[in-house]
CSV table of C-alpha atoms and ligand atoms in Angstrom, one decimal:
chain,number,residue,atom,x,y,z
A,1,UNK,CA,0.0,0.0,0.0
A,2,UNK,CA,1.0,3.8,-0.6
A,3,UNK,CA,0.3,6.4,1.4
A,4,UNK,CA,0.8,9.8,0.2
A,5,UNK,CA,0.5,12.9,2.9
A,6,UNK,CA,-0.2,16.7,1.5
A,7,UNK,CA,0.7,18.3,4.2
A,8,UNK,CA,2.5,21.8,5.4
A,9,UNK,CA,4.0,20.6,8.1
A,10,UNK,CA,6.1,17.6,7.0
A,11,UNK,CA,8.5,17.8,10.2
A,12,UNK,CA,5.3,16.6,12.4
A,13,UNK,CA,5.6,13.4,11.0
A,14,UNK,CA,9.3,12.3,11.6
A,15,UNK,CA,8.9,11.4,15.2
A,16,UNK,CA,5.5,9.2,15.0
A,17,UNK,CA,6.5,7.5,11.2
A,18,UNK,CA,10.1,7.3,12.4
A,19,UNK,CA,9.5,3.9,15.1
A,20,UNK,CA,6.7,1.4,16.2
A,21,UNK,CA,4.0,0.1,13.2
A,22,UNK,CA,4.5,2.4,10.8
A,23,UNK,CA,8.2,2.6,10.8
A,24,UNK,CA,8.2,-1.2,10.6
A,25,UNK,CA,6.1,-1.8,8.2
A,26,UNK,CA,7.4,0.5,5.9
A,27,UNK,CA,10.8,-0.9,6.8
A,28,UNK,CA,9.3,-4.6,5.5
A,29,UNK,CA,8.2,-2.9,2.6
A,30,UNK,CA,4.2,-3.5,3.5
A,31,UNK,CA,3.7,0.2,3.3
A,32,UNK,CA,5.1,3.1,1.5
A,33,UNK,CA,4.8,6.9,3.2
A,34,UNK,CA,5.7,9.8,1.4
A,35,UNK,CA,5.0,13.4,2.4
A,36,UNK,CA,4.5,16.2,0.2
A,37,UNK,CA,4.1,19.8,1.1
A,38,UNK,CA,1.5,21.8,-1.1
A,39,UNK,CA,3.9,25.2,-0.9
A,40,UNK,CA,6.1,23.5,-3.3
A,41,UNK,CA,3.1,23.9,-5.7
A,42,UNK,CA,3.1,27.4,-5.8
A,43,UNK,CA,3.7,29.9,-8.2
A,44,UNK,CA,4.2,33.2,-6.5
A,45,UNK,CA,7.6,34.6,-4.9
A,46,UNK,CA,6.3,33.8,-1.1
A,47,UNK,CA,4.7,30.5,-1.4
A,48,UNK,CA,0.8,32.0,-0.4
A,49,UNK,CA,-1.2,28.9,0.3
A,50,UNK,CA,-3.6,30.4,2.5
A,51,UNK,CA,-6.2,33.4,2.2
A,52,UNK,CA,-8.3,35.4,4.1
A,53,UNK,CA,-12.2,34.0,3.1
A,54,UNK,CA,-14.6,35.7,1.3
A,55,UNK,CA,-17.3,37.4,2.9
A,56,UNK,CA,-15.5,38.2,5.9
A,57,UNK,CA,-14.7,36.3,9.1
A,58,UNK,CA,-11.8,35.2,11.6
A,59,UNK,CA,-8.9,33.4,10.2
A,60,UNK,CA,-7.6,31.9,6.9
A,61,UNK,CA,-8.8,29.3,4.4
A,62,UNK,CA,-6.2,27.2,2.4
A,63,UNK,CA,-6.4,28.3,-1.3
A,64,UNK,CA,-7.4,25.8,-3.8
A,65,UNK,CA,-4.9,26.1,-6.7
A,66,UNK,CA,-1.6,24.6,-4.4
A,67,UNK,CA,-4.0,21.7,-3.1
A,68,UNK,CA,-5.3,20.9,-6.8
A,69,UNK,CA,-2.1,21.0,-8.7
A,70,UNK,CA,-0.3,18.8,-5.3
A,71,UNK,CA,-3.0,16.3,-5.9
A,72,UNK,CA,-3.3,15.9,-9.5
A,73,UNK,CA,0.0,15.5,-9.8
A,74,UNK,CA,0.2,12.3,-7.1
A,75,UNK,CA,-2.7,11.2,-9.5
A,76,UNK,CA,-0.8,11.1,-12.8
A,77,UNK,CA,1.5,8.6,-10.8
A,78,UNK,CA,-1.6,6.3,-9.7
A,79,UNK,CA,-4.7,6.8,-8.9
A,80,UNK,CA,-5.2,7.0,-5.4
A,81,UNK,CA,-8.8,6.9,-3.0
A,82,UNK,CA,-8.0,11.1,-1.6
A,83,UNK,CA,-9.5,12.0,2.2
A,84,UNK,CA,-9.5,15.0,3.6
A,85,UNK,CA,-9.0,15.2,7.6
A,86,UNK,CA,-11.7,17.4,8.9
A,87,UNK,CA,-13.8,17.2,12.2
A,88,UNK,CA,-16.7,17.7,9.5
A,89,UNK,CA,-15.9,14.0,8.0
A,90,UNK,CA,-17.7,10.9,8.9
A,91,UNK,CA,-16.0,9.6,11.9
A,92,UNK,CA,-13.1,7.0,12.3
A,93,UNK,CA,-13.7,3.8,13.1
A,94,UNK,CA,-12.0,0.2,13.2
A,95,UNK,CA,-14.3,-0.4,10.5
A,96,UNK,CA,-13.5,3.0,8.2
A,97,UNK,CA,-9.5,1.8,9.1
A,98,UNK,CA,-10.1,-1.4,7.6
A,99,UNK,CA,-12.1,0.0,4.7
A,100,UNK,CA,-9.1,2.3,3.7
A,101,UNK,CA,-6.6,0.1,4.4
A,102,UNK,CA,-8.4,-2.0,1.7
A,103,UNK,CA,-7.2,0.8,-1.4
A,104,UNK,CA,-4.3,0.6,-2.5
A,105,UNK,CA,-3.1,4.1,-2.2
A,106,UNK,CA,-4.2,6.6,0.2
A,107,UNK,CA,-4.1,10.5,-0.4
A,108,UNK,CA,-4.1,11.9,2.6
A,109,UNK,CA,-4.9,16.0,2.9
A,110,UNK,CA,-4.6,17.6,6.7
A,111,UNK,CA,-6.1,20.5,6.5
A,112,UNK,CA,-5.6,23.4,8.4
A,113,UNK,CA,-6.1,27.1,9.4
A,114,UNK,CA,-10.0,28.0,9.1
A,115,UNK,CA,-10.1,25.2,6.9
A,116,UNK,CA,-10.1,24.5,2.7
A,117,UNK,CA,-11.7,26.3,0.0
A,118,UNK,CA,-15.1,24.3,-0.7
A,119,UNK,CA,-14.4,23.4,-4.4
A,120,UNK,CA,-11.3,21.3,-2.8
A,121,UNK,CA,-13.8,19.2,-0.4
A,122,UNK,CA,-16.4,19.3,-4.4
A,123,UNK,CA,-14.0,18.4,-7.1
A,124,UNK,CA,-10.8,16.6,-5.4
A,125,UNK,CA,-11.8,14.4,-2.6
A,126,UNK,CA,-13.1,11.4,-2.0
A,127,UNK,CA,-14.1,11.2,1.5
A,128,UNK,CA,-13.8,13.6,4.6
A,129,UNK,CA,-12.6,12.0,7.8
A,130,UNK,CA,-12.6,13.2,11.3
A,131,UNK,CA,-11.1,11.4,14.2
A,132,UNK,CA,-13.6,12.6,16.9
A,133,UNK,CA,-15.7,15.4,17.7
A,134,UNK,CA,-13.4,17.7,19.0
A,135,UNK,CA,-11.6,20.3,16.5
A,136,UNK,CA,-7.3,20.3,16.4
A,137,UNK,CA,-5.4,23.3,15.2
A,138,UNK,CA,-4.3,21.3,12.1
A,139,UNK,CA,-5.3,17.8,10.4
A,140,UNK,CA,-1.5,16.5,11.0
A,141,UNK,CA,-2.3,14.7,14.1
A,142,UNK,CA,-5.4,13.1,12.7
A,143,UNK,CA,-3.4,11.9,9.3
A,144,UNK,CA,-0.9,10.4,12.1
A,145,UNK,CA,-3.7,8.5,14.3
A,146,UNK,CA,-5.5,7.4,10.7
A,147,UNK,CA,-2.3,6.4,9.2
A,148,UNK,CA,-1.3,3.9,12.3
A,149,UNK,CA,-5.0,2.4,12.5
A,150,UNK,CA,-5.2,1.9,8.2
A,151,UNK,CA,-1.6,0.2,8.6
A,152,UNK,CA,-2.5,-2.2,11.4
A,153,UNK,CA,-5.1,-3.2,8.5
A,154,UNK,CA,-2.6,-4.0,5.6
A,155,UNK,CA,-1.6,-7.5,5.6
A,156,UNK,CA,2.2,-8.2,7.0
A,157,UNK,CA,2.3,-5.2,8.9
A,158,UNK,CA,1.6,-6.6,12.4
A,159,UNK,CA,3.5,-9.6,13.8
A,160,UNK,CA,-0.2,-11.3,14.0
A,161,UNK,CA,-2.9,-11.0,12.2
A,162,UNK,CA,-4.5,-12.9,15.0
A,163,UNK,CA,-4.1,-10.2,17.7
A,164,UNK,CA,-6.0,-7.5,15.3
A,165,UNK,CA,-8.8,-10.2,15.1
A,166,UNK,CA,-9.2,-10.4,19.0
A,167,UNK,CA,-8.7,-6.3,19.5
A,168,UNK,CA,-10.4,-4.1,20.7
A,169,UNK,CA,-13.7,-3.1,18.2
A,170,UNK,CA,-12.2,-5.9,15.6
A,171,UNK,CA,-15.7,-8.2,16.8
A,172,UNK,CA,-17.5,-4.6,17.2
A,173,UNK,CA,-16.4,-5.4,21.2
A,174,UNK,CA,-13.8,-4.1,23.5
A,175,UNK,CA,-10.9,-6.2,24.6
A,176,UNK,CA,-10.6,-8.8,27.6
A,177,UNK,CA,-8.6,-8.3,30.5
A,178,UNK,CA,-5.1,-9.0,29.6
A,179,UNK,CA,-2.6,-10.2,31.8
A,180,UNK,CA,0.9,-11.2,32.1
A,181,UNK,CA,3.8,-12.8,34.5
A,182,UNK,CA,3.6,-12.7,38.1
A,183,UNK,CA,0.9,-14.2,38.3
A,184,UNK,CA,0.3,-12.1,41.7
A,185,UNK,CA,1.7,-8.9,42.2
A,186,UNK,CA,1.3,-6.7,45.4
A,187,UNK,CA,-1.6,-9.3,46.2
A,188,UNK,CA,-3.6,-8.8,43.1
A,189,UNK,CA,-3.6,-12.4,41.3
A,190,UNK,CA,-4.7,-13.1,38.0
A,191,UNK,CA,-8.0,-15.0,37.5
A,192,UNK,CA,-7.4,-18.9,38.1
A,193,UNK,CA,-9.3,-19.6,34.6
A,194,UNK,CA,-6.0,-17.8,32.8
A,195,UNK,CA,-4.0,-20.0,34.7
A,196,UNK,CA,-5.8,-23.2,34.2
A,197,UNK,CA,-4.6,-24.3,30.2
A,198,UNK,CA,-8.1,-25.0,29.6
A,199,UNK,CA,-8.1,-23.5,26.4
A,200,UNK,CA,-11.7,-23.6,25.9
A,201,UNK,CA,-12.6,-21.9,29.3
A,202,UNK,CA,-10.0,-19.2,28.7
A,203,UNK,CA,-11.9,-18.5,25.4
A,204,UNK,CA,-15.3,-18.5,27.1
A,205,UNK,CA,-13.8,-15.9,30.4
A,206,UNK,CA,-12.3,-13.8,27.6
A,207,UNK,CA,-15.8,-13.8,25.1
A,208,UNK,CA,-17.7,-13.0,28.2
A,209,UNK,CA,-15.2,-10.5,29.8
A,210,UNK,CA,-15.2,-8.6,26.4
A,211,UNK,CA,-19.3,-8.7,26.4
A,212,UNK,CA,-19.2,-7.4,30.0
A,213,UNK,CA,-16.5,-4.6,29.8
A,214,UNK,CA,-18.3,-3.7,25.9
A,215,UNK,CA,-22.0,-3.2,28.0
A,216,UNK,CA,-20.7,-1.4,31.3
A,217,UNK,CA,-18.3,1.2,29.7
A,218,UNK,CA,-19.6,1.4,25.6
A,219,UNK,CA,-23.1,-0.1,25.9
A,220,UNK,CA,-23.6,2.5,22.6
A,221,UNK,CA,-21.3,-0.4,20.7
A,222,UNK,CA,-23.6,-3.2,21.6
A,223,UNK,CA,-26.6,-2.8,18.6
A,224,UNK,CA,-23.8,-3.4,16.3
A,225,UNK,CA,-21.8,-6.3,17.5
A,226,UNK,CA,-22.1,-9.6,16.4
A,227,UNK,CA,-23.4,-11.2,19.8
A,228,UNK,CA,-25.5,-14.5,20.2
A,229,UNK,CA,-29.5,-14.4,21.3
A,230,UNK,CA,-27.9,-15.6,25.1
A,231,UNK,CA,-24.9,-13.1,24.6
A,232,UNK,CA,-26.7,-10.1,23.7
A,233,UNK,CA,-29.8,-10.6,26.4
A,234,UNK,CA,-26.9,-10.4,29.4
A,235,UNK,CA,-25.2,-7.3,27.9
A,236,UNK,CA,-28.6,-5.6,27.6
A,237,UNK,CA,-29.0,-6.4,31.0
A,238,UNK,CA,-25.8,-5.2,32.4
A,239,UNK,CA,-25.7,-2.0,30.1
A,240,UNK,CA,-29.7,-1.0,31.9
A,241,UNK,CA,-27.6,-1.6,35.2
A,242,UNK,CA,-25.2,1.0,34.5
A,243,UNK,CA,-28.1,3.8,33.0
A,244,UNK,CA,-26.9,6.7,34.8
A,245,UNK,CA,-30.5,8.1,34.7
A,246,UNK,CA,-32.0,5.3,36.7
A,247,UNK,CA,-35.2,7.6,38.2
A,248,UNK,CA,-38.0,5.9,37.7
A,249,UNK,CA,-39.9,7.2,34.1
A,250,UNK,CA,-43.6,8.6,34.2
A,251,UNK,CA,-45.5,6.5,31.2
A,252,UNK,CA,-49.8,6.5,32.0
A,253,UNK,CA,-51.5,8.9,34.0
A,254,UNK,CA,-55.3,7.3,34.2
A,255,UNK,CA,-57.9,9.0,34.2
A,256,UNK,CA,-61.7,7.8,34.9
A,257,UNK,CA,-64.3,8.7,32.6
A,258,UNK,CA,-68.3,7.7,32.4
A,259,UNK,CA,-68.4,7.1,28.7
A,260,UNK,CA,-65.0,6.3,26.6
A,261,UNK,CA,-66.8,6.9,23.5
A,262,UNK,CA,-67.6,10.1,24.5
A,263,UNK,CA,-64.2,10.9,26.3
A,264,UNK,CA,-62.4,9.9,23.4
A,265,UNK,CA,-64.5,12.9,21.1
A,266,UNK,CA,-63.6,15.7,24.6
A,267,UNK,CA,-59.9,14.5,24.6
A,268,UNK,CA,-59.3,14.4,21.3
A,269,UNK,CA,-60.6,17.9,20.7
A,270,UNK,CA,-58.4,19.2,24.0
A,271,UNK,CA,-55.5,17.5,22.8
A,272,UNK,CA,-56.2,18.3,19.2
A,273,UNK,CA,-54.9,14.4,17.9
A,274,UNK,CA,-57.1,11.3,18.0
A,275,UNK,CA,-55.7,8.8,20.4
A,276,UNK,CA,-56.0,5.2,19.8
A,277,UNK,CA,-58.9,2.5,21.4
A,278,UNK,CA,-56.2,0.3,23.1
A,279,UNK,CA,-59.8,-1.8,24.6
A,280,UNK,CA,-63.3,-1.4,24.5
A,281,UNK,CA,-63.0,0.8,28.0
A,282,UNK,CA,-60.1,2.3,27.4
A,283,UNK,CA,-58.6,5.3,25.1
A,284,UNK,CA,-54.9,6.2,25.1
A,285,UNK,CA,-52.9,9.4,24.0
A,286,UNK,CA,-49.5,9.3,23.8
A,287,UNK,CA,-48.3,12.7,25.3
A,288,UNK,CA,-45.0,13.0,24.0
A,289,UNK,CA,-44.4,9.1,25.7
A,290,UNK,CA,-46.7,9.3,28.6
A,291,UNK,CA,-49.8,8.0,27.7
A,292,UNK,CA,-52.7,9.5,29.0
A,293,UNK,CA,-55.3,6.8,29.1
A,294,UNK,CA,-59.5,7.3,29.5
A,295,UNK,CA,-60.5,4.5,31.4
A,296,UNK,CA,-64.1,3.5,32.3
A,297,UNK,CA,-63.4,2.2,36.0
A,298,UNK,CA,-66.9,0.2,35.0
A,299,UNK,CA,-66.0,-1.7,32.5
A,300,UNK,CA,-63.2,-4.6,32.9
A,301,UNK,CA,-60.6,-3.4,31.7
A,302,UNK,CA,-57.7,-5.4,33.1
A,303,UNK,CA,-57.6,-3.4,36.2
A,304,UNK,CA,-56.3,-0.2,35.8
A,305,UNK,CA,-56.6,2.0,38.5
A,306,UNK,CA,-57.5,5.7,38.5
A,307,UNK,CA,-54.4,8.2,39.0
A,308,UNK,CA,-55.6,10.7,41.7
A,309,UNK,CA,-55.4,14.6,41.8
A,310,UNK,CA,-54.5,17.1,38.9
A,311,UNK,CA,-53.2,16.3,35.0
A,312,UNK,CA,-50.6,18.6,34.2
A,313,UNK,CA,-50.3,19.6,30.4
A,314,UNK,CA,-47.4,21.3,29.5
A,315,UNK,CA,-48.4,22.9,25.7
A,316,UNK,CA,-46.5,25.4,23.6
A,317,UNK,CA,-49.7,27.8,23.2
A,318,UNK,CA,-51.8,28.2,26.4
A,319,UNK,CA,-54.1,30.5,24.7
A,320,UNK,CA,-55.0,28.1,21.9
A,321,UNK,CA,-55.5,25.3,24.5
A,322,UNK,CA,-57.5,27.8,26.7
A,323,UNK,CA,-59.9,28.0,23.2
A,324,UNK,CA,-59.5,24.3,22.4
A,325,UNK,CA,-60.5,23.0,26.5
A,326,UNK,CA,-63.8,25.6,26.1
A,327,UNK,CA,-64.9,24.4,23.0
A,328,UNK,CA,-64.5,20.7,23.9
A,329,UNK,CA,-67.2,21.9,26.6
A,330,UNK,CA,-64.9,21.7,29.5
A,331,UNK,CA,-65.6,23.5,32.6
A,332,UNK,CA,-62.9,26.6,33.0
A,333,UNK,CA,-62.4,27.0,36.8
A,334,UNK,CA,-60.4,29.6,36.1
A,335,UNK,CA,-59.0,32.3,33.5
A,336,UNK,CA,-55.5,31.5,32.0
A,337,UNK,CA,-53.1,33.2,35.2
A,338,UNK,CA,-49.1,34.1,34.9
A,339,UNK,CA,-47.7,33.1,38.3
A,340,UNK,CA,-44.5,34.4,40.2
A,341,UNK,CA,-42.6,32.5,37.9
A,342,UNK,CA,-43.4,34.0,34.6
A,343,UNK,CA,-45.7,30.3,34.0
A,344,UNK,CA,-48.9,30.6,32.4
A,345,UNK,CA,-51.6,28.4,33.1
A,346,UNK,CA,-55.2,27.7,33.8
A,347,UNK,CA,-57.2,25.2,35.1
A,348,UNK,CA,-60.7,23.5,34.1
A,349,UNK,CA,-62.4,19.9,34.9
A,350,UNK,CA,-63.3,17.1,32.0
A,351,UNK,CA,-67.4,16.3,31.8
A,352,UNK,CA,-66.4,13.2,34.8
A,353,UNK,CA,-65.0,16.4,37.2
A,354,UNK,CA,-61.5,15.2,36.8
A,355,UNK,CA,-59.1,18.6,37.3
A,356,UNK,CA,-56.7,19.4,34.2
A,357,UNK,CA,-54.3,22.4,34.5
A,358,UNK,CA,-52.2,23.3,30.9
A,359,UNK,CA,-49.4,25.3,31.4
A,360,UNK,CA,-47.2,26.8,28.7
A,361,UNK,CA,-43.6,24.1,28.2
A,362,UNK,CA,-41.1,26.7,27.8
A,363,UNK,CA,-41.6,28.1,31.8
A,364,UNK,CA,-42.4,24.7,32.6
A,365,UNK,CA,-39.0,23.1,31.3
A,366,UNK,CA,-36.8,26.2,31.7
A,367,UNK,CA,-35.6,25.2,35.0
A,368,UNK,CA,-38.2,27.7,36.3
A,369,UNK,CA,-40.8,26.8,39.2
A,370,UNK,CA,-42.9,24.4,38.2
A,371,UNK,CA,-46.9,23.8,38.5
A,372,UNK,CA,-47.6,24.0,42.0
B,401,LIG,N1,-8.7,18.6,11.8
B,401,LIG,C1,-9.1,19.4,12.8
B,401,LIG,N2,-9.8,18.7,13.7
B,401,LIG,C2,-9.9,17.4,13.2
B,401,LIG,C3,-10.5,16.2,13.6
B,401,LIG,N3,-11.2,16.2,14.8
B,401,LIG,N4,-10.4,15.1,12.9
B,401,LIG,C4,-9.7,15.2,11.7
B,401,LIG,N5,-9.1,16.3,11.2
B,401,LIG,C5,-9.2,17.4,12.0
C-alpha cells in the first residue's frame, strides 16, 4: 500500500512514522509513506497557500490552486482513494481503518487554518474523515492517528494477524482483561481460569469479559456487535444496570371517565390528535411518551386504576389550548393566570369532574418553578 500525505507541516511526521508500526512496516516494505508539502506547488515569490475567506470572518482558508495541482500531480502517478481530515468528515472507526486500508493508495490532505476552500472538499476528494468530535489546530495529528490504524489493516504489517482479530472493536467489542507474569503482584492475582490451560474456558472468560466490559463502559457499541440471542440478552442487561439516569420514568397517568366513546371525542378535541382505542374501556394518547389513558373504572378493563389529583399539560400555546379546553365543553375553573414565575396556566375539569391544569412548556422546562 501507498500512502501519500499533503501536508504543510512535513517535520510533524518524523517522530511518530520514524518507530513502532509504521516505521516497521514501511521498513518490511508492507507500506510506503511519502509526504509532500503543497507550498512546493506554488507559483508566486512567497509560497501564499492560504487566504483570508470571502465574505469576511476570523482566520484563513487554504487556497485551492496549491492543493489541486499537489494532488493531480500524485494522480498522474496512480490513482489513489483522496481523504480529507476534517472534524466535518464521517467519523473513524475500526471499520473506516479497515475499509481504507483495503485501497491501494491513500491520499491523505490535513487540513488546516480555518479550513479549505469548498471546491477542494467538491471536485478533489473522496471522502472527509474526522477522528472525533473535537476540533485540532491542524489535520496533522489526525493523518498520524488514521495512518497507524489503516496500517494495522494491511496484511504483514503486524506480527499477528491474530491479535487485530481479537482487538479491541475488531468483533465490534472491547478487549478482555489482559494479563501477564507474576501471576500475583502486590496481592492482586490473576484469575485462576487464565492460569488453568483450559483452552476452551479461557476463550469463554475472555468472550464473556469482552461482552461485559463492551455493555458497562460502551453499551452504545452493543446494537452493532455480532453477539448470540444468550450473549446479547446479558449485555442488555448489564448496560440497563449501568443507566446513569436510573429515576424511575412517568409512562400513564389514568384517568376515569363515564363514557369512553364520549371521552375519546372531549380529549381528542383538547388535545387536538385522535388517540388510539387500546380496549373497549379504554382510550390512550401518547403525550410525548406518557400515555394518558380514559379508562371506564366500570368496565373490565384489566384493572387499571385511577391516578388521583390534577393532570398537568405542559403545551407550547396556552391561549390556543384555553380555546380548544372551552370548545371541547370543559368547565374553566379559572381564567388563564401568569404566576411568580413568569408560567402561564389555567385550570378546568373534563365532563367526569376530573381537574386538568395546561401550562405553557417553555416556563415549565426552563428550569423555572414548576406547577404548583
Ligand atoms: N482537523 C481538525 N480537527 C480534526 C479532527 N477532529 N479530525 C480530523 N481532522 C481534523
Amino acid at each position: 500500500m501507498r500512502i501519500d500525505i499533503v501536508t504543510l507541516f512535513p517535520e510533524m511526521f518524523a517522530g511518530p512514522f520514524g518507530a513502532g508500526i509504521v516505521a516497521r512496516a514501511r521498513a518490511a516494505g508492507v507500506v510506503e509513506v511519502a509526504l509532500h508539502n503543497p507550498r512546493d506547488y506554488t507559483h508566486d515569490r512567497h509560497h501564499v497557500v492560504d487566504d483570508t475567506p470571502f465574505g469576511g470572518g476570523p482566520g484563513m482558508v487554504l487556497k485551492p490552486e496549491p492543493l489541486f495541482e499537489c494532488v493531480e500531480a500524485l494522480q498522474a502517478q496512480a490513482r489513489g482513494h483522496v481523504v480529507l481530515l476534517t472534524p466535518q468528515g464521517r467519523l473513524l472507526s475500526d471499520a473506516v481503518a479497515r475499509e481504507l486500508a483495503e485501497q491501494a493508495r491513500l491520499i491523505v490532505i490535513c487540513g488546516h487554518y480555518e479550513g479549505v476552500d469548498e471546491r477542494v472538499r467538491e471536485a478533489l476528494v473522496d471522502d472527509e474523515v474526522s477522528i472525533g468530535d473535537f476540533v485540532l489546530s491542524g489535520g496533522e495529528p489526525a493523518a498520524i492517528v488514521l495512518v497507524d490504524a489503516v496500517v494495522r489493516h494491511v496484511p504483514g504489517a503486524l506480527g499477528s494477524q491474530q491479535s487485530l482479530a481479537e482487538e479491541s472493536h475488531a468483533g465490534g467489542l472491547l478487549e478482555y482483561p489482559q494479563y501477564t507474569r507474576p501471576a500475583e503482584y502486590r496481592g492482586m492475582r490473576v484469575p485462576e481460569v487464565l492460569l488453568s490451560g483450559d483452552h476452551a474456558k479461557v476463550a469463554a472468560w475472555r468472550r464473556e469479559q469482552s461482552i461485559l466490559r463492551t455493555a458497562r463502559r460502551r453499551p452504545d457499541l452493543l446494537e452493532r456487535a455480532r453477539l448470540t440471542v444468550a450473549e446479547r440478552r446479558m449485555a442488555e442487561r448489564v448496560a440497563r444496570g449501568q443507566r446513569v439516569d436510573v429515576r424511575p420514568r412517568l409512562f400513564r397517568v389514568v384517568v376515569p371517565v363515564g363514557e369512553v366513546d364520549r371521552a375519546a371525542a372531549f380529549y381528542a378535541q383538547l388535545l387536538g390528535f385522535a388517540g388510539e382505542r387500546v380496549a373497549p374501556a379504554r382510550h390512550d394518547f401518547d403525550c410525548g411518551g406518557t400515555i394518558l389513558a380514559c379508562v371506564d373504572p366500570r368496565a373490565d378493563d384489566g384493572g387499571l386504576r385511577p391516578s388521583a389529583g390534577c393532570v398537568y399539560f405542559a403545551v407550547e400555546d396556552v391561549a390556543a389550548a384555553y380555546d380548544r379546553a372551552r370548545a371541547a365543553g370543559a368547565r374553566i375553573t379559572d381564567r388563564v393566570r401568569r404566576r411568580a414565575s413568569g408560567e402561564r396556566s389555567f385550570y378546568c375539569r373534563d365532563p367526569w369532574d376530573n381537574p386538568l391544569c395546561f401550562a405553557d412548556e417553555a416556563t415549565v422546562f426552563s428550569g423555572g418553578r414548576s406547577v404548583p
